[in-house]
Structure formats: C-alpha cells, structure tokens
mmCIF file of C-alpha atoms and ligand atoms in Angstrom:
data_model
loop_
_atom_site.group_PDB
_atom_site.id
_atom_site.type_symbol
_atom_site.label_atom_id
_atom_site.label_comp_id
_atom_site.label_asym_id
_atom_site.label_seq_id
_atom_site.Cartn_x
_atom_site.Cartn_y
_atom_site.Cartn_z
ATOM 1 C CA MET E 5 57.209 -41.723 -206.145
ATOM 2 C CA ILE E 6 56.944 -40.732 -209.768
ATOM 3 C CA ARG E 7 59.743 -42.142 -211.835
ATOM 4 C CA PRO E 8 61.173 -40.757 -215.193
ATOM 5 C CA ILE E 9 60.043 -42.661 -218.170
ATOM 6 C CA LEU E 10 62.720 -43.765 -220.692
ATOM 7 C CA ILE E 11 62.257 -42.435 -224.220
ATOM 8 C CA HIS E 12 63.002 -44.469 -227.332
ATOM 9 C CA PRO E 13 65.619 -45.122 -228.788
ATOM 10 C CA ASP E 14 67.087 -46.641 -225.557
ATOM 11 C CA PRO E 15 68.815 -49.950 -225.166
ATOM 12 C CA ARG E 16 67.088 -50.546 -221.864
ATOM 13 C CA LEU E 17 63.795 -50.644 -223.824
ATOM 14 C CA LYS E 18 64.972 -53.369 -226.194
ATOM 15 C CA LYS E 19 65.970 -55.894 -223.266
ATOM 16 C CA VAL E 20 64.257 -59.077 -222.671
ATOM 17 C CA CYS E 21 63.459 -58.795 -218.930
ATOM 18 C CA ASP E 22 64.115 -61.139 -216.197
ATOM 19 C CA PRO E 23 61.376 -63.138 -214.466
ATOM 20 C CA VAL E 24 60.512 -62.110 -210.897
ATOM 21 C CA PRO E 25 61.593 -64.995 -208.745
ATOM 22 C CA ALA E 26 59.428 -63.925 -205.676
ATOM 23 C CA ILE E 27 57.239 -61.002 -204.686
ATOM 24 C CA SER E 28 59.054 -58.865 -202.186
ATOM 25 C CA SER E 29 58.312 -55.666 -200.380
ATOM 26 C CA GLU E 30 60.735 -53.664 -202.688
ATOM 27 C CA LEU E 31 58.895 -55.133 -205.718
ATOM 28 C CA GLY E 32 55.588 -54.091 -203.966
ATOM 29 C CA LYS E 33 57.037 -50.436 -203.609
ATOM 30 C CA LEU E 34 58.208 -50.623 -207.344
ATOM 31 C CA ALA E 35 54.616 -51.495 -208.410
ATOM 32 C CA GLU E 36 53.274 -48.691 -206.349
ATOM 33 C CA ASP E 37 55.610 -46.218 -208.014
ATOM 34 C CA MET E 38 54.772 -47.598 -211.349
ATOM 35 C CA LEU E 39 50.985 -47.044 -210.801
ATOM 36 C CA GLU E 40 51.764 -43.486 -209.559
ATOM 37 C CA THR E 41 53.847 -42.776 -212.646
ATOM 38 C CA MET E 42 51.272 -44.300 -215.044
ATOM 39 C CA TYR E 43 48.366 -42.244 -213.664
ATOM 40 C CA ASP E 44 50.530 -39.036 -213.666
ATOM 41 C CA ALA E 45 51.619 -39.529 -217.308
ATOM 42 C CA PRO E 46 48.594 -40.125 -217.747
ATOM 43 C CA GLY E 47 48.521 -43.693 -219.228
ATOM 44 C CA ILE E 48 46.400 -46.899 -219.023
ATOM 45 C CA GLY E 49 49.396 -49.072 -218.736
ATOM 46 C CA LEU E 50 53.299 -49.145 -217.821
ATOM 47 C CA ALA E 51 56.031 -51.834 -217.993
ATOM 48 C CA ALA E 52 58.911 -51.994 -215.682
ATOM 49 C CA PRO E 53 61.502 -51.466 -218.420
ATOM 50 C CA GLN E 54 59.915 -48.191 -219.176
ATOM 51 C CA ILE E 55 61.292 -46.719 -215.879
ATOM 52 C CA GLY E 56 64.624 -48.628 -216.409
ATOM 53 C CA VAL E 57 64.003 -51.822 -214.421
ATOM 54 C CA ALA E 58 64.530 -54.986 -216.583
ATOM 55 C CA LYS E 59 61.938 -57.067 -214.564
ATOM 56 C CA ARG E 60 58.778 -58.793 -215.828
ATOM 57 C CA LEU E 61 56.308 -56.602 -214.066
ATOM 58 C CA ILE E 62 53.465 -54.442 -215.650
ATOM 59 C CA VAL E 63 50.654 -52.415 -214.244
ATOM 60 C CA MET E 64 47.328 -51.421 -215.829
ATOM 61 C CA ASP E 65 44.302 -49.462 -215.524
ATOM 62 C CA CYS E 66 42.193 -49.155 -218.547
ATOM 63 C CA VAL E 67 38.991 -48.034 -216.898
ATOM 64 C CA LYS E 68 38.099 -44.736 -218.582
ATOM 65 C CA GLU E 69 38.339 -41.793 -216.058
ATOM 66 C CA GLY E 70 34.924 -41.009 -214.680
ATOM 67 C CA ALA E 71 33.484 -44.201 -216.319
ATOM 68 C CA GLY E 72 33.574 -46.263 -213.209
ATOM 69 C CA ASP E 73 35.820 -47.174 -210.171
ATOM 70 C CA PRO E 74 39.404 -47.413 -211.226
ATOM 71 C CA ARG E 75 40.827 -50.948 -211.441
ATOM 72 C CA PRO E 76 44.616 -50.645 -210.842
ATOM 73 C CA MET E 77 46.220 -53.983 -211.578
ATOM 74 C CA VAL E 78 49.800 -55.343 -210.848
ATOM 75 C CA LEU E 79 50.924 -58.390 -212.857
ATOM 76 C CA PHE E 80 54.216 -60.207 -212.163
ATOM 77 C CA ASN E 81 55.580 -62.597 -214.811
ATOM 78 C CA PRO E 82 52.467 -62.142 -217.156
ATOM 79 C CA GLU E 83 52.147 -64.578 -219.985
ATOM 80 C CA VAL E 84 49.493 -64.943 -222.811
ATOM 81 C CA VAL E 85 48.207 -68.454 -222.538
ATOM 82 C CA TRP E 86 45.395 -68.207 -225.241
ATOM 83 C CA SER E 87 44.640 -65.620 -227.993
ATOM 84 C CA SER E 88 41.627 -65.262 -230.243
ATOM 85 C CA GLU E 89 41.694 -65.750 -234.113
ATOM 86 C CA ASP E 90 39.812 -62.533 -234.289
ATOM 87 C CA LEU E 91 42.054 -59.405 -234.612
ATOM 88 C CA ASN E 92 41.348 -55.869 -233.520
ATOM 89 C CA ILE E 93 43.041 -52.598 -234.958
ATOM 90 C CA TYR E 94 43.791 -49.954 -232.348
ATOM 91 C CA GLU E 95 45.600 -46.660 -232.954
ATOM 92 C CA GLU E 96 48.407 -47.182 -230.240
ATOM 93 C CA GLY E 97 50.689 -44.855 -228.410
ATOM 94 C CA CYS E 98 53.389 -45.278 -226.044
ATOM 95 C CA LEU E 99 54.698 -43.279 -223.032
ATOM 96 C CA SER E 100 58.208 -44.045 -224.305
ATOM 97 C CA ILE E 101 57.402 -42.652 -227.769
ATOM 98 C CA PRO E 102 55.484 -39.552 -226.902
ATOM 99 C CA ASP E 103 53.037 -38.020 -229.349
ATOM 100 C CA GLN E 104 53.467 -40.726 -231.916
ATOM 101 C CA TYR E 105 50.434 -42.895 -232.885
ATOM 102 C CA ALA E 106 49.964 -45.673 -235.415
ATOM 103 C CA GLU E 107 47.442 -48.535 -236.066
ATOM 104 C CA VAL E 108 48.439 -51.908 -234.719
ATOM 105 C CA LYS E 109 46.620 -55.076 -235.368
ATOM 106 C CA ARG E 110 46.390 -57.673 -232.424
ATOM 107 C CA PRO E 111 44.233 -60.597 -231.212
ATOM 108 C CA ALA E 112 41.039 -59.070 -230.038
ATOM 109 C CA SER E 113 40.948 -61.354 -226.910
ATOM 110 C CA VAL E 114 43.727 -62.879 -224.778
ATOM 111 C CA ALA E 115 43.780 -64.947 -221.689
ATOM 112 C CA VAL E 116 46.752 -64.076 -219.503
ATOM 113 C CA ARG E 117 48.236 -65.837 -216.537
ATOM 114 C CA TRP E 118 50.351 -63.955 -213.912
ATOM 115 C CA THR E 119 51.229 -63.742 -210.289
ATOM 116 C CA GLY E 120 49.771 -60.889 -208.227
ATOM 117 C CA LEU E 121 51.006 -58.742 -205.428
ATOM 118 C CA ASP E 122 49.679 -61.263 -202.894
ATOM 119 C CA GLY E 123 51.769 -64.056 -204.631
ATOM 120 C CA VAL E 124 48.572 -65.732 -205.871
ATOM 121 C CA ALA E 125 48.570 -67.128 -209.442
ATOM 122 C CA GLN E 126 45.730 -65.607 -211.541
ATOM 123 C CA GLU E 127 44.375 -66.016 -214.939
ATOM 124 C CA GLU E 128 41.917 -63.789 -216.682
ATOM 125 C CA GLN E 129 40.554 -63.182 -220.331
ATOM 126 C CA PHE E 130 40.984 -59.610 -221.554
ATOM 127 C CA ASP E 131 39.038 -57.962 -224.296
ATOM 128 C CA GLY E 132 38.803 -54.582 -225.964
ATOM 129 C CA ILE E 133 41.330 -51.967 -224.740
ATOM 130 C CA TRP E 134 42.313 -54.241 -221.875
ATOM 131 C CA ALA E 135 43.428 -56.887 -224.408
ATOM 132 C CA THR E 136 45.260 -54.363 -226.600
ATOM 133 C CA CYS E 137 46.994 -52.754 -223.440
ATOM 134 C CA VAL E 138 48.094 -56.027 -221.749
ATOM 135 C CA GLN E 139 49.653 -57.315 -225.135
ATOM 136 C CA HIS E 140 51.304 -53.833 -225.478
ATOM 137 C CA GLU E 141 52.866 -54.052 -221.982
ATOM 138 C CA ILE E 142 53.981 -57.724 -222.351
ATOM 139 C CA ASP E 143 55.672 -56.741 -225.657
ATOM 140 C CA HIS E 144 57.725 -54.219 -223.448
ATOM 141 C CA LEU E 145 58.921 -57.074 -221.382
ATOM 142 C CA ASN E 146 60.314 -58.675 -224.389
ATOM 143 C CA GLY E 147 62.038 -55.587 -225.651
ATOM 144 C CA LYS E 148 59.307 -55.043 -228.367
ATOM 145 C CA LEU E 149 57.759 -51.532 -229.102
ATOM 146 C CA PHE E 150 54.506 -50.913 -231.069
ATOM 147 C CA ILE E 151 56.622 -49.407 -233.864
ATOM 148 C CA ASP E 152 58.255 -52.801 -234.377
ATOM 149 C CA TYR E 153 54.942 -53.703 -236.081
ATOM 150 C CA LEU E 154 55.203 -50.792 -238.524
ATOM 151 C CA GLY E 155 57.049 -50.584 -241.855
ATOM 152 C CA LEU E 156 60.701 -49.608 -241.911
ATOM 153 C CA MET E 157 60.281 -46.135 -243.225
ATOM 154 C CA LYS E 158 57.529 -45.223 -240.618
ATOM 155 C CA ARG E 159 59.599 -46.671 -237.810
ATOM 156 C CA GLN E 160 62.682 -44.798 -238.917
ATOM 157 C CA MET E 161 60.720 -41.460 -239.247
ATOM 158 C CA ILE E 162 59.470 -42.025 -235.591
ATOM 159 C CA THR E 163 62.874 -42.912 -234.287
ATOM 160 C CA ARG E 164 64.450 -39.790 -235.826
ATOM 161 C CA LYS E 165 61.637 -37.727 -234.285
ATOM 162 C CA MET E 166 62.440 -39.082 -230.868
ATOM 163 C CA GLU E 167 66.131 -38.592 -231.245
ATOM 164 C CA LYS E 168 65.461 -34.852 -232.007
ATOM 165 C CA LEU E 169 63.111 -34.697 -229.111
ATOM 166 C CA LYS E 170 65.899 -36.190 -226.756
ATOM 167 C CA ARG E 171 68.438 -33.603 -228.135
ATOM 168 C CA GLU E 172 66.095 -30.795 -227.471
ATOM 169 C CA ARG E 173 65.203 -32.098 -223.971
ATOM 170 C CA ALA E 174 68.964 -32.541 -223.179
ATOM 171 C CA ARG E 175 69.533 -28.712 -224.191
ATOM 172 C CA GLY E 176 66.840 -28.015 -221.499
HETATM 173 O O1 LIG F 214 52.917 -48.888 -222.308
HETATM 174 C C1 LIG F 214 52.735 -47.706 -222.528
HETATM 175 O O2 LIG F 214 53.610 -46.955 -223.032
HETATM 176 C C2 LIG F 214 51.465 -47.095 -221.945
HETATM 177 C C3 LIG F 214 50.470 -47.139 -223.206
HETATM 178 C C4 LIG F 214 49.611 -48.428 -223.101
HETATM 179 C C5 LIG F 214 48.793 -48.498 -224.324
HETATM 180 C C6 LIG F 214 49.184 -48.168 -225.652
HETATM 181 C C7 LIG F 214 48.346 -48.506 -226.636
HETATM 182 C C8 LIG F 214 47.073 -48.944 -226.486
HETATM 183 C C9 LIG F 214 46.649 -49.228 -225.149
HETATM 184 C C10 LIG F 214 47.572 -49.140 -224.120
HETATM 185 C C11 LIG F 214 49.797 -45.887 -223.520
HETATM 186 O O3 LIG F 214 50.619 -44.826 -223.747
HETATM 187 S S1 LIG F 214 48.811 -45.380 -222.191
HETATM 188 C C12 LIG F 214 48.136 -43.925 -223.132
HETATM 189 C C13 LIG F 214 46.962 -44.207 -224.008
HETATM 190 C C14 LIG F 214 45.773 -44.098 -223.442
HETATM 191 C C15 LIG F 214 44.648 -44.627 -224.034
HETATM 192 C C16 LIG F 214 44.733 -45.079 -225.277
HETATM 193 C C17 LIG F 214 45.933 -45.207 -225.821
HETATM 194 C C18 LIG F 214 47.160 -44.812 -225.211
HETATM 195 ZN ZN1 LIG F 215 54.324 -48.484 -224.360
#
C-alpha cells in the first residue's frame, strides 16, 4: 500500500537507521510498499526512514519511464565499498523536501554491497544517475539530506519553506 512520505524537518529523517538483522516476510511487504510509494510519488529512489521506518532498507528504479524495462531494486543494509575520484554534479531533489532542487557534487561511480530480498549478498558498481541515487538513499539511512551539502543560508531558506508548507498542509 502507498505510505505517507515524511516531510523535512522531521526528527525521524535525522536518525541513523538500524541494520536489518534478517530478511523476513514483513520486511518483504515493507519493500513492496516502498516501491509502490516510490512509483506513485513519482520518484527513482526511496529510503525506509522517509516513510517513518528507521531500518537500513532502500528501493530504487532509475530506469527512465519508456526508456526500457523497469528495474525495481531492493537493497537491505547497503554500503558503499568503493567510490571514484571523479565527481559528478547533479541537481538533486528529495521526496521529503518537495519542489526544492540544488546542485550536489558526489563521486561519479560507486561500488555498493547489500543483501537482496532473497537473502543473497550482492555487489554492483553504479554509474550516472544510479550512482547519484544510491548515494542519496544511503545518506537517508544515516540521517543525511541533500540540503546538508548546501550552505547554511540556502539550507535555512529551504527548511523555512518546508515549515510553511507543513503549516499549510496541517490547515488542510
Ligand atoms: O530519496 C528520495 O527522496 C527520492 C529522490 C531520489 C533522488 C534524488 C536526487 C537524485 C537522484 C535520485 C528523488 O526525489 S526521486 C525524484 C527525482 C527523479 C529524477 C531526478 C531527480 C529526482
Ligand atoms: Zn531524498
């Protein structure tokens, strides 16, 4: 089912999430809900803390719509084990910080190790938008948002905009 996505500022988005000890059927259902929520947003990635679950689980599908078969990915306990010297700049957004975009510099390629839904350990190198997305999602598991890479003024301006948005949404 589609879950509500937490909006910054929210303490649950700043938490360092707990590792997933073992893959269970309820974690499989959570991953399914996260993929459904991500596609509905729409987005190309989503981390469990964004729906209020402080566990180290992310989902991704960075295949452009209509550009090929979707590639939904579920990554438990993902960790970057190598990152390139080369950097990429990408104008990032975040489903927890709606309609705010800013340039973020990150390694252009990363190798990531994780456990899949089948409980099998995997390792893959990501490039391009996949590399940006997987780093953005793993940051979420460590309570880090893309605005944390911006200067204080820009970060404060975006935070104030989100506080206003939340007040307006609360008024319904
Ligand atoms: O984690 C999230 O909030 C989903 C992010 C993932 C993402 C952010 C920046 C760059 C790559 C991935 C996005 O909101 S998904 C929406 C999106 C789609 C395409 C390009 C940028 C952002
Ligand atoms: Zn995000």
